[in-house]
mmCIF file of C-alpha atoms in Angstrom:
data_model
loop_
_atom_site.group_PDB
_atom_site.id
_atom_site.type_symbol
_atom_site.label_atom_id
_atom_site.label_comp_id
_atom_site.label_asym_id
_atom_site.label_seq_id
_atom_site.Cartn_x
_atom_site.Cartn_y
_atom_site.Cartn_z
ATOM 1 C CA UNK M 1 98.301 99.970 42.866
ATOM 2 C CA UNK M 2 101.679 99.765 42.056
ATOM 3 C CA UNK M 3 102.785 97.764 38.560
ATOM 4 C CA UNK M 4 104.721 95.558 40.813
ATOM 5 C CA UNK M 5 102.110 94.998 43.043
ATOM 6 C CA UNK M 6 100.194 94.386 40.122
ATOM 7 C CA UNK M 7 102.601 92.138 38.269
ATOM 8 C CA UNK M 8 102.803 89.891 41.583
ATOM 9 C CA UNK M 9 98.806 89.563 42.062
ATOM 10 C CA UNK M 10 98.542 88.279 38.547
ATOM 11 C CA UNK M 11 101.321 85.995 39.427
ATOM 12 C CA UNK M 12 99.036 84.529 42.766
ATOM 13 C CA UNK M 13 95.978 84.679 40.420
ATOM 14 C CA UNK M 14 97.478 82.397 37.649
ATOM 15 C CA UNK M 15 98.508 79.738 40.197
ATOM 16 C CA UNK M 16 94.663 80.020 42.386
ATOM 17 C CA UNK M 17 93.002 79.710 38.996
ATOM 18 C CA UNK M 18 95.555 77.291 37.093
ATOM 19 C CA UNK M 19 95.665 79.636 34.061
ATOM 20 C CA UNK M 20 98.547 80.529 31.645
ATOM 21 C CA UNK M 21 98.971 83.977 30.092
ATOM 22 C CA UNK M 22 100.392 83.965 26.599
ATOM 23 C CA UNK M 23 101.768 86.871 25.099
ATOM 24 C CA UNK M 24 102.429 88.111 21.603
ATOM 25 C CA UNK M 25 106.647 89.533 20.950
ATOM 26 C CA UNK M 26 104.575 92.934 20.313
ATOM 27 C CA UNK M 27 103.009 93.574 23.561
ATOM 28 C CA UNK M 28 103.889 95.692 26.053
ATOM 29 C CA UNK M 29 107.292 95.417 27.554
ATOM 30 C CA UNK M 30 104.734 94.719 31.372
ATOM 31 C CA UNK M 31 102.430 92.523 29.530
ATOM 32 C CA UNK M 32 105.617 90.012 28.431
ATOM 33 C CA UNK M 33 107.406 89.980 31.571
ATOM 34 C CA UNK M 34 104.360 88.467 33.234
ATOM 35 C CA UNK M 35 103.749 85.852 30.838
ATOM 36 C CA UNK M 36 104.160 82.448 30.962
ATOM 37 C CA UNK M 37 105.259 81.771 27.041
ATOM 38 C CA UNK M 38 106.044 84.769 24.701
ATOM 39 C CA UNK M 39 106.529 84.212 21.232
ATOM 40 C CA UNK M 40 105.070 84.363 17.292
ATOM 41 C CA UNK M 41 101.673 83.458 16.103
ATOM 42 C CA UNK M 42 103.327 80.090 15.466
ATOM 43 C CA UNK M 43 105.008 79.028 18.790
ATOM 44 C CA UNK M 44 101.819 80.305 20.752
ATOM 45 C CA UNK M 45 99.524 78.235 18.586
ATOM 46 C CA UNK M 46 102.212 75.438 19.498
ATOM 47 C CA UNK M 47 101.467 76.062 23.132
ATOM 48 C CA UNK M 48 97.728 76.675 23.299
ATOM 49 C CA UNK M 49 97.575 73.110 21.557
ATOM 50 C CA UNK M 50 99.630 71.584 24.617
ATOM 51 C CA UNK M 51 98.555 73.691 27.463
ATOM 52 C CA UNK M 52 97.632 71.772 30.802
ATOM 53 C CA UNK M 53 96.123 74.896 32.355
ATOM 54 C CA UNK M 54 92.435 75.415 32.738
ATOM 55 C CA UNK M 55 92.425 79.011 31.730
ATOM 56 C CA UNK M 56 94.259 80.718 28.448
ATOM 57 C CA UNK M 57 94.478 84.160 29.213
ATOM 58 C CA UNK M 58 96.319 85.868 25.558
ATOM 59 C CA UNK M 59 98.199 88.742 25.646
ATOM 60 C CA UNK M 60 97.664 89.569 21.935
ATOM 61 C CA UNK M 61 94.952 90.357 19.030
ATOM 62 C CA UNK M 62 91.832 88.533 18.532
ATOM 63 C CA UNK M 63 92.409 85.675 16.042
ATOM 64 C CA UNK M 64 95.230 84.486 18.439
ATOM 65 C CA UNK M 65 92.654 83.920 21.075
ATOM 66 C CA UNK M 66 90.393 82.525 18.511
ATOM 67 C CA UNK M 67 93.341 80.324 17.784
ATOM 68 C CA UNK M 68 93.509 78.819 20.721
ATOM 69 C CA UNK M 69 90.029 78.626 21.251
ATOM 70 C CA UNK M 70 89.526 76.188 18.406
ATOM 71 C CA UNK M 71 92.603 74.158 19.952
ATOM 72 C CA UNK M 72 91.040 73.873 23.195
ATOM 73 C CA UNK M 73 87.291 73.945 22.979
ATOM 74 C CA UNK M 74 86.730 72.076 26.363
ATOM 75 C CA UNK M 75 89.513 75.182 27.937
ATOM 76 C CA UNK M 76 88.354 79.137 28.970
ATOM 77 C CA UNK M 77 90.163 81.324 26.700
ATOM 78 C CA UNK M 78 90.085 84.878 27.385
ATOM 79 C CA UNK M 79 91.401 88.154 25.637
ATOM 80 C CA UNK M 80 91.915 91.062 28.189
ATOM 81 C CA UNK M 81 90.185 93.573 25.414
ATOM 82 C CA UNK M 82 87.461 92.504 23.067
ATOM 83 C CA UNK M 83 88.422 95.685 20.961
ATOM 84 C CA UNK M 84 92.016 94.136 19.806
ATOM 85 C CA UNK M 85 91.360 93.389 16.456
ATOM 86 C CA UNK M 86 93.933 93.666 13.019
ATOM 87 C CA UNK M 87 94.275 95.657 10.602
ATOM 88 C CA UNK M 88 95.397 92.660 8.387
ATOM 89 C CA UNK M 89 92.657 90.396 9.301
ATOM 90 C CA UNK M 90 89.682 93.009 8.494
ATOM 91 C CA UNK M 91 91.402 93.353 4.715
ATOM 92 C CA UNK M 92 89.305 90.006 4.099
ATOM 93 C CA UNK M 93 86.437 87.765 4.791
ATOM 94 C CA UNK M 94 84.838 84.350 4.459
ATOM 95 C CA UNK M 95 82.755 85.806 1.191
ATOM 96 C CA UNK M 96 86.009 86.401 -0.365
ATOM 97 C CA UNK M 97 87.709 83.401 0.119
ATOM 98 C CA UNK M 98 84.101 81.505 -0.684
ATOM 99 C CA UNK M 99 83.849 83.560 -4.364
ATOM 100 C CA UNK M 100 87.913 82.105 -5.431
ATOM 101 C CA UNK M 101 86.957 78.695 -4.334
ATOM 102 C CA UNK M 102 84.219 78.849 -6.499
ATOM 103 C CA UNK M 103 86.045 80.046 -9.422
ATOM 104 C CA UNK M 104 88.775 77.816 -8.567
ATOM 105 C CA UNK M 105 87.136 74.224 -7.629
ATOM 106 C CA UNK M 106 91.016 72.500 -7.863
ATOM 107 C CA UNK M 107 93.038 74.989 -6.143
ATOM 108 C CA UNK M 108 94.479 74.931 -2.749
ATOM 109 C CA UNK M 109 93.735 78.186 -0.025
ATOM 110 C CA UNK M 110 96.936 78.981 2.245
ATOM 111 C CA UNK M 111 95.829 81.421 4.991
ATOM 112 C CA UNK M 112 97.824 83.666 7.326
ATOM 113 C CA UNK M 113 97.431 82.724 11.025
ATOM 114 C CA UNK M 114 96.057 86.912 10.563
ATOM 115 C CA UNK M 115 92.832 85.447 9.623
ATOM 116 C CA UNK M 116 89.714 85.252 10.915
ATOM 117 C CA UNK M 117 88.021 81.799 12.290
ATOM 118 C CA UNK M 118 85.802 82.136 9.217
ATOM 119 C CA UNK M 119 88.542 82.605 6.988
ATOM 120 C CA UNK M 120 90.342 79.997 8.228
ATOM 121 C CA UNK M 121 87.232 77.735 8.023
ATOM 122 C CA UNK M 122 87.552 77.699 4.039
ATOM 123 C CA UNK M 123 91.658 77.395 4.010
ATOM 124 C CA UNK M 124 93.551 74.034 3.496
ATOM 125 C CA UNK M 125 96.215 74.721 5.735
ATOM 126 C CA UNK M 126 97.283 77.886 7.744
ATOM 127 C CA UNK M 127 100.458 79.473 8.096
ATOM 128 C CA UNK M 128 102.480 81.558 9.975
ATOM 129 C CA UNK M 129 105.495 84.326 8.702
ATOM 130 C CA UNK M 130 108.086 81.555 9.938
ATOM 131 C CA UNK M 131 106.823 78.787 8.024
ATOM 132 C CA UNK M 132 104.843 79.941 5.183
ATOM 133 C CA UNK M 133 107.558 78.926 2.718
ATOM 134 C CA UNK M 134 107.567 75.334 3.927
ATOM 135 C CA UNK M 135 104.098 75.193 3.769
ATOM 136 C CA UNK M 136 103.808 76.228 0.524
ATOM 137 C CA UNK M 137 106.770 74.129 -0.984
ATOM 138 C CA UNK M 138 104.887 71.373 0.610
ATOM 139 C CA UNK M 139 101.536 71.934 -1.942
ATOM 140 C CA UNK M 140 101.060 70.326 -5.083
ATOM 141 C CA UNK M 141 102.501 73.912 -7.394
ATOM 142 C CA UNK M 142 100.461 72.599 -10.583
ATOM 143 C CA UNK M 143 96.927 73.313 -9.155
ATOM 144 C CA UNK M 144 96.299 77.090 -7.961
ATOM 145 C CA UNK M 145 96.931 78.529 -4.863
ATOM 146 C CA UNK M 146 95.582 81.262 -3.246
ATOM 147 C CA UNK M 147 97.954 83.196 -0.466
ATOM 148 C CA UNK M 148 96.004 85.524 1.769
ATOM 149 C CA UNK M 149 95.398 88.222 3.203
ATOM 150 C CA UNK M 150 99.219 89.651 3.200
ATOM 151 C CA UNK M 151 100.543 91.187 -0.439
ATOM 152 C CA UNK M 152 103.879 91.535 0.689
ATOM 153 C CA UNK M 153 104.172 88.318 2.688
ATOM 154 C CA UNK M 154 102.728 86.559 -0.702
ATOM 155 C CA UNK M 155 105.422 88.444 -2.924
ATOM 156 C CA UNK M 156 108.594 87.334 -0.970
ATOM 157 C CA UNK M 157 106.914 83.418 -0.755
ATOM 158 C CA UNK M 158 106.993 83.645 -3.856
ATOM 159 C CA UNK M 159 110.481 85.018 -3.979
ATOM 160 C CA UNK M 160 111.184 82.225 -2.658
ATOM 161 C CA UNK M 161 110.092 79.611 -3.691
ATOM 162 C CA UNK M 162 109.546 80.317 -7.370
ATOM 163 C CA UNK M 163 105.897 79.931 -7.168
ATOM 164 C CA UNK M 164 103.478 81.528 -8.394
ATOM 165 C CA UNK M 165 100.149 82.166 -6.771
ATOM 166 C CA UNK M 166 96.750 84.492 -6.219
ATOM 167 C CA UNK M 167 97.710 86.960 -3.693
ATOM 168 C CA UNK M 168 95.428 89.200 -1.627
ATOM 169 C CA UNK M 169 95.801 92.493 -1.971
ATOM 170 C CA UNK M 170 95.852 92.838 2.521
ATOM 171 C CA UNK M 171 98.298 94.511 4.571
ATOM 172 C CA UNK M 172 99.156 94.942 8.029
ATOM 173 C CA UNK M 173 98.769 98.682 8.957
ATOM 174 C CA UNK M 174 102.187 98.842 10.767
ATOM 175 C CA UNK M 175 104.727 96.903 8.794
ATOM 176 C CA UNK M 176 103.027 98.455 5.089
ATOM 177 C CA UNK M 177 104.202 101.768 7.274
ATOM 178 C CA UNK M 178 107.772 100.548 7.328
ATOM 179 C CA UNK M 179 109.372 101.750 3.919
ATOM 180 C CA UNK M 180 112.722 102.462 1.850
ATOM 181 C CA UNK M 181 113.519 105.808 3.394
ATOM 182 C CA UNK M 182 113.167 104.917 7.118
ATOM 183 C CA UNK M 183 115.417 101.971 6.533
ATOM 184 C CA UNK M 184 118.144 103.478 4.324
ATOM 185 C CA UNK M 185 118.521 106.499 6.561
ATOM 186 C CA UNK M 186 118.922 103.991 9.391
ATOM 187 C CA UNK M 187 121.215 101.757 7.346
ATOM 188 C CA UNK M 188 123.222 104.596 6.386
ATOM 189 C CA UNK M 189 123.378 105.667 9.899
ATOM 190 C CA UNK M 190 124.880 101.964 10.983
ATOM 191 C CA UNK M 191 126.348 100.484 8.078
ATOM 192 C CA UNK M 192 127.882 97.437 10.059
ATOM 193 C CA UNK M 193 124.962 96.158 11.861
ATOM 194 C CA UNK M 194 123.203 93.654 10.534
ATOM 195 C CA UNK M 195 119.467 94.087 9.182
ATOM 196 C CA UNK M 196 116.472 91.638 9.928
ATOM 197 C CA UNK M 197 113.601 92.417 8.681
ATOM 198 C CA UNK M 198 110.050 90.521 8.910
ATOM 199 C CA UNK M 199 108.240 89.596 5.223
ATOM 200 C CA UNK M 200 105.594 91.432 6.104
ATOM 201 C CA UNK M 201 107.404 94.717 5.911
ATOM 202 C CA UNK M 202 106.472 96.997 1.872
ATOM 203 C CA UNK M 203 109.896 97.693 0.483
ATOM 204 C CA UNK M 204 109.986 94.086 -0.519
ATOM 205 C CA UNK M 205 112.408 92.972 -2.571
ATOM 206 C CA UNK M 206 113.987 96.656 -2.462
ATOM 207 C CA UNK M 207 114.755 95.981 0.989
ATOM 208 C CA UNK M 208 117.336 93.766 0.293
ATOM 209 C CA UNK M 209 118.312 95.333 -2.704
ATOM 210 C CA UNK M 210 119.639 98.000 -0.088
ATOM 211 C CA UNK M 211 120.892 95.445 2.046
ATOM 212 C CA UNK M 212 121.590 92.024 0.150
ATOM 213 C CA UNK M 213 122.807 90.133 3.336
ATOM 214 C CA UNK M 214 119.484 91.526 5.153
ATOM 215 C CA UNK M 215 117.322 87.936 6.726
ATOM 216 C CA UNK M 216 113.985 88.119 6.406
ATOM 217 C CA UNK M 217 112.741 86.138 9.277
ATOM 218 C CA UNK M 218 109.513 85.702 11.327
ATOM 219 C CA UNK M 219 109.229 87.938 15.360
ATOM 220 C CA UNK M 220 110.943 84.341 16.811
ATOM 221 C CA UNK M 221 113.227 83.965 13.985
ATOM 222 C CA UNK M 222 114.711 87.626 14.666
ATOM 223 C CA UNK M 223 114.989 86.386 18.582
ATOM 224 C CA UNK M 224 116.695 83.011 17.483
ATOM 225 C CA UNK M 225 119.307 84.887 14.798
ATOM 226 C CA UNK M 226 119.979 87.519 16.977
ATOM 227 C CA UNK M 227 120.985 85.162 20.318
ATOM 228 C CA UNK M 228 122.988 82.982 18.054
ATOM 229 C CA UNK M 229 125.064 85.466 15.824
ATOM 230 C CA UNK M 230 128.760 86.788 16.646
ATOM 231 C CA UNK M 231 127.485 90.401 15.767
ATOM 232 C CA UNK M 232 126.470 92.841 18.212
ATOM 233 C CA UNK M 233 124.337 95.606 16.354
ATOM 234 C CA UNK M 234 121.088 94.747 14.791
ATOM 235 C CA UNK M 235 118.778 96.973 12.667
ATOM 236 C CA UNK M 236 115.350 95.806 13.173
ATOM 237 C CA UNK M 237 112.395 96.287 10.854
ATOM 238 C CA UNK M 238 109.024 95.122 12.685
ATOM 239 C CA UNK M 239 106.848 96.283 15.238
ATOM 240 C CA UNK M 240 108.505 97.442 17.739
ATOM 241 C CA UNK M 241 107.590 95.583 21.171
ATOM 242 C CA UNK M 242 109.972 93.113 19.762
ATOM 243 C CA UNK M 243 112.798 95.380 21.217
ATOM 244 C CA UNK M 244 112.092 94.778 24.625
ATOM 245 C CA UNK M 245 112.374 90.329 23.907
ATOM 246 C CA UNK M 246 115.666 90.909 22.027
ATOM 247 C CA UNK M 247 117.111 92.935 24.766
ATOM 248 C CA UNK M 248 116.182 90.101 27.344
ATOM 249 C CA UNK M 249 116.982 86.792 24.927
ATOM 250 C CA UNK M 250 120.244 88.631 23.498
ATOM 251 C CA UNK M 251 121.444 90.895 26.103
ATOM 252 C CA UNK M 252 124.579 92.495 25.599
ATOM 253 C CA UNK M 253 124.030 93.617 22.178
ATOM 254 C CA UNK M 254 122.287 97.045 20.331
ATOM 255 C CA UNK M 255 118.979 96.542 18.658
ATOM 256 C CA UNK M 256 117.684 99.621 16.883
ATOM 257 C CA UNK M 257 114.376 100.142 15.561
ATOM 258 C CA UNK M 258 114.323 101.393 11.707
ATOM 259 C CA UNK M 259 110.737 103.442 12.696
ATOM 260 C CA UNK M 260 110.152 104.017 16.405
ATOM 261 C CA UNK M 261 106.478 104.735 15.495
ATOM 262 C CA UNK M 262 105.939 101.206 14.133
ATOM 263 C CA UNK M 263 103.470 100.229 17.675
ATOM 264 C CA UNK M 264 100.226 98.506 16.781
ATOM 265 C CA UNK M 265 97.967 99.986 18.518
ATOM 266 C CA UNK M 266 95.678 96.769 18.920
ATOM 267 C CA UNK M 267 98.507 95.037 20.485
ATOM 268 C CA UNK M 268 99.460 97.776 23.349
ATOM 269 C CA UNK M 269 95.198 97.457 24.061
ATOM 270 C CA UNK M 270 96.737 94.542 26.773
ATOM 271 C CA UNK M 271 97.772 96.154 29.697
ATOM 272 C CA UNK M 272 98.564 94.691 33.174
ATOM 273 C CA UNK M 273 95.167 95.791 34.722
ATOM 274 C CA UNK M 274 93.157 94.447 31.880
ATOM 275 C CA UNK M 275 94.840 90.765 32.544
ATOM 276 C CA UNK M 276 93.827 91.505 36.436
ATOM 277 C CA UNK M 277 90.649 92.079 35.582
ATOM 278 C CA UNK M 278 90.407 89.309 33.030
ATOM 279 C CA UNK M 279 91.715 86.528 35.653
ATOM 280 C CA UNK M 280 89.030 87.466 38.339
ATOM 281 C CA UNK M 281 85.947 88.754 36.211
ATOM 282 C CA UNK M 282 86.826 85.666 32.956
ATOM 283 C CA UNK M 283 87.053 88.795 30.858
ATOM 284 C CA UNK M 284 86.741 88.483 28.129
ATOM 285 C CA UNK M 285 85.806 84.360 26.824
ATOM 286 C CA UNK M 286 86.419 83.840 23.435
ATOM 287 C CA UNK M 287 84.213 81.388 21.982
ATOM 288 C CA UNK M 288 83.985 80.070 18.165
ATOM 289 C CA UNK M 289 81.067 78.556 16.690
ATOM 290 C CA UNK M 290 81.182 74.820 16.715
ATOM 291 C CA UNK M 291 80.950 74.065 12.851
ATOM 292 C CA UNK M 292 83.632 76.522 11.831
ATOM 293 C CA UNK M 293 85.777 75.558 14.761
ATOM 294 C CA UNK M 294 85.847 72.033 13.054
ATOM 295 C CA UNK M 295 86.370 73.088 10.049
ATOM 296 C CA UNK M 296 89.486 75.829 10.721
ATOM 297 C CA UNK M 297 90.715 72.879 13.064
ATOM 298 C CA UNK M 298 92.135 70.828 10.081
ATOM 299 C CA UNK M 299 93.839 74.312 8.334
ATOM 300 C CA UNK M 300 95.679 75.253 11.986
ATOM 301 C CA UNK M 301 96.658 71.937 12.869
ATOM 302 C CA UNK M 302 98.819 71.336 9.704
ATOM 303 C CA UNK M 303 100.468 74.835 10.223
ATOM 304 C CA UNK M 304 100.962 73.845 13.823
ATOM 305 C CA UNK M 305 103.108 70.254 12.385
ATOM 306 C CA UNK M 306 104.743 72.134 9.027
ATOM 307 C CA UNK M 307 107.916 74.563 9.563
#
């Protein structure tokens, strides 16, 4: 069957079966042009939480789906492959979190949306790349805070906002990949275009040491920069199925890659004929234990209202 073909029986499927497919900014170029909402963690959270469809098909890694699971526990949320996990997520787990809380009875636990529903079951509020500095500005700085699971996510929050905190020592796999010499080679290569680079990215604060008008944005902040600025060439430091969005939200202008190996390989897992299969077999449901459903609720909900 041809991809077309394809593309237009998922199309007839999602109207029969009153589903919605959401779809990360690092999925296949396929995968986005059949969704119905493509975005960040953030703005997909944001939609799973207002969806009127029966059935949440997502386009993306597991905790996303959990996500929206734990927004819509009366809905059928599916993930196309069971085996789409992240790197990030796995660097921690409920035990972890459980052994600082006890240590630390007054502070405050900010999780990445790169969490698991366990993980997020012990956090006070969740947070995404695009709003983790509001969050965080919006905690009381005199009791402690623990930032998890991403160290370089943590270090430019902090940055930021001048506070300190306990920072996990996690990292996602594909942006920790994305050094200094990839992006001053590709710097040096277009010195006029402009850099945007996502926090979660190693070089850190050396990044914009190289570059000191770089912006460090979220996947949807890059998309909303990029559509609105006069400039026309972009260096782009992130996974790189965000490519394919820029070139359809800001078309007309140059986006290059600094590493064209940055691909997570648990994103490009979704592929049209898994989300076939997935709208006529319900594969794969995602389901989250009640308790810990109820108790990440709280935690995703305020990063859902903050930022």
């Amino acid at each position: 069957m041809l991809s077309i073909d394809l593309s237009q029986e998922i199309m007839e499927l999602k109207k029969k079966r009153n589903a919605v497919i959401l779809a990360h900014s690092y999925e296949r170029p396929e995968v986005q042009d059949v969704a119905d909402f493509v975005g960040d963690s953030l703005g997909l959270s944001r939609v799973a939480a207002n969806t009127s469809a029966d059935i949440i098909v997502f386009a993306g890694v597991h905790f996303m789906a959990e996500t929206a699971a734990i927004l819509n526990p009366k809905k059928t949320v599916l993930i196309p492959d069971l085996d789409a996990g992240c790197s990030l997520a796995d660097t921690i787990s409920a035990k972890d979190v459980q052994e600082w809380r006890d240590e630390n009875p007054n502070g405050q636990v900010v999780a990445y949306v790169n969490t698991s529903a366990e993980v997020k079951a012990l956090a006070d509020v969740c947070v995404t790349s695009a709003n983790a500095v509001a969050v965080v500005q919006s905690l009381d700085a005199t009791r402690p805070i623990f930032f998890l699971p991403d160290m370089f996510l943590g270090a430019h929050v902090e940055r930021v906002t001048g506070i300190k905190m306990h920072v996990w020592m996690g990292e996602c796999h594909v942006h920790g990949g994305i050094g200094d010499k990839e992006i001053r080679e590709t710097l040096e290569a277009h010195p006029d275009a402009e850099f945007l680079i996502h926090p979660e990215c190693s070089c850190g604060s050396s990044c914009l040491y190289l570059k000191p008008d770089a912006k460090m944005l979220s996947t949807e902040g890059m998309v909303t920069y990029a559509k609105a600025s006069d400039r026309t060439e972009f260096v782009i430091a992130t996974e790189v199925g965000i490519i394919h969005r820029l070139n359809k939200m800001a078309p007309g202008k140059k986006f290059l890659p600094v590493k064209e190996s940055a691909i997570c390989q648990y994103m490009k897992m979704i592929t049209l004929e898994k989300i076939y299969d997935s709208l006529v077999e319900d594969k794969y449901v995602v389901s989250v234990d009640e308790e810990i459903a109820r108790a990440a609720l709280g935690a995703i909900e305020a990063m859902i209202s903050i930022g």
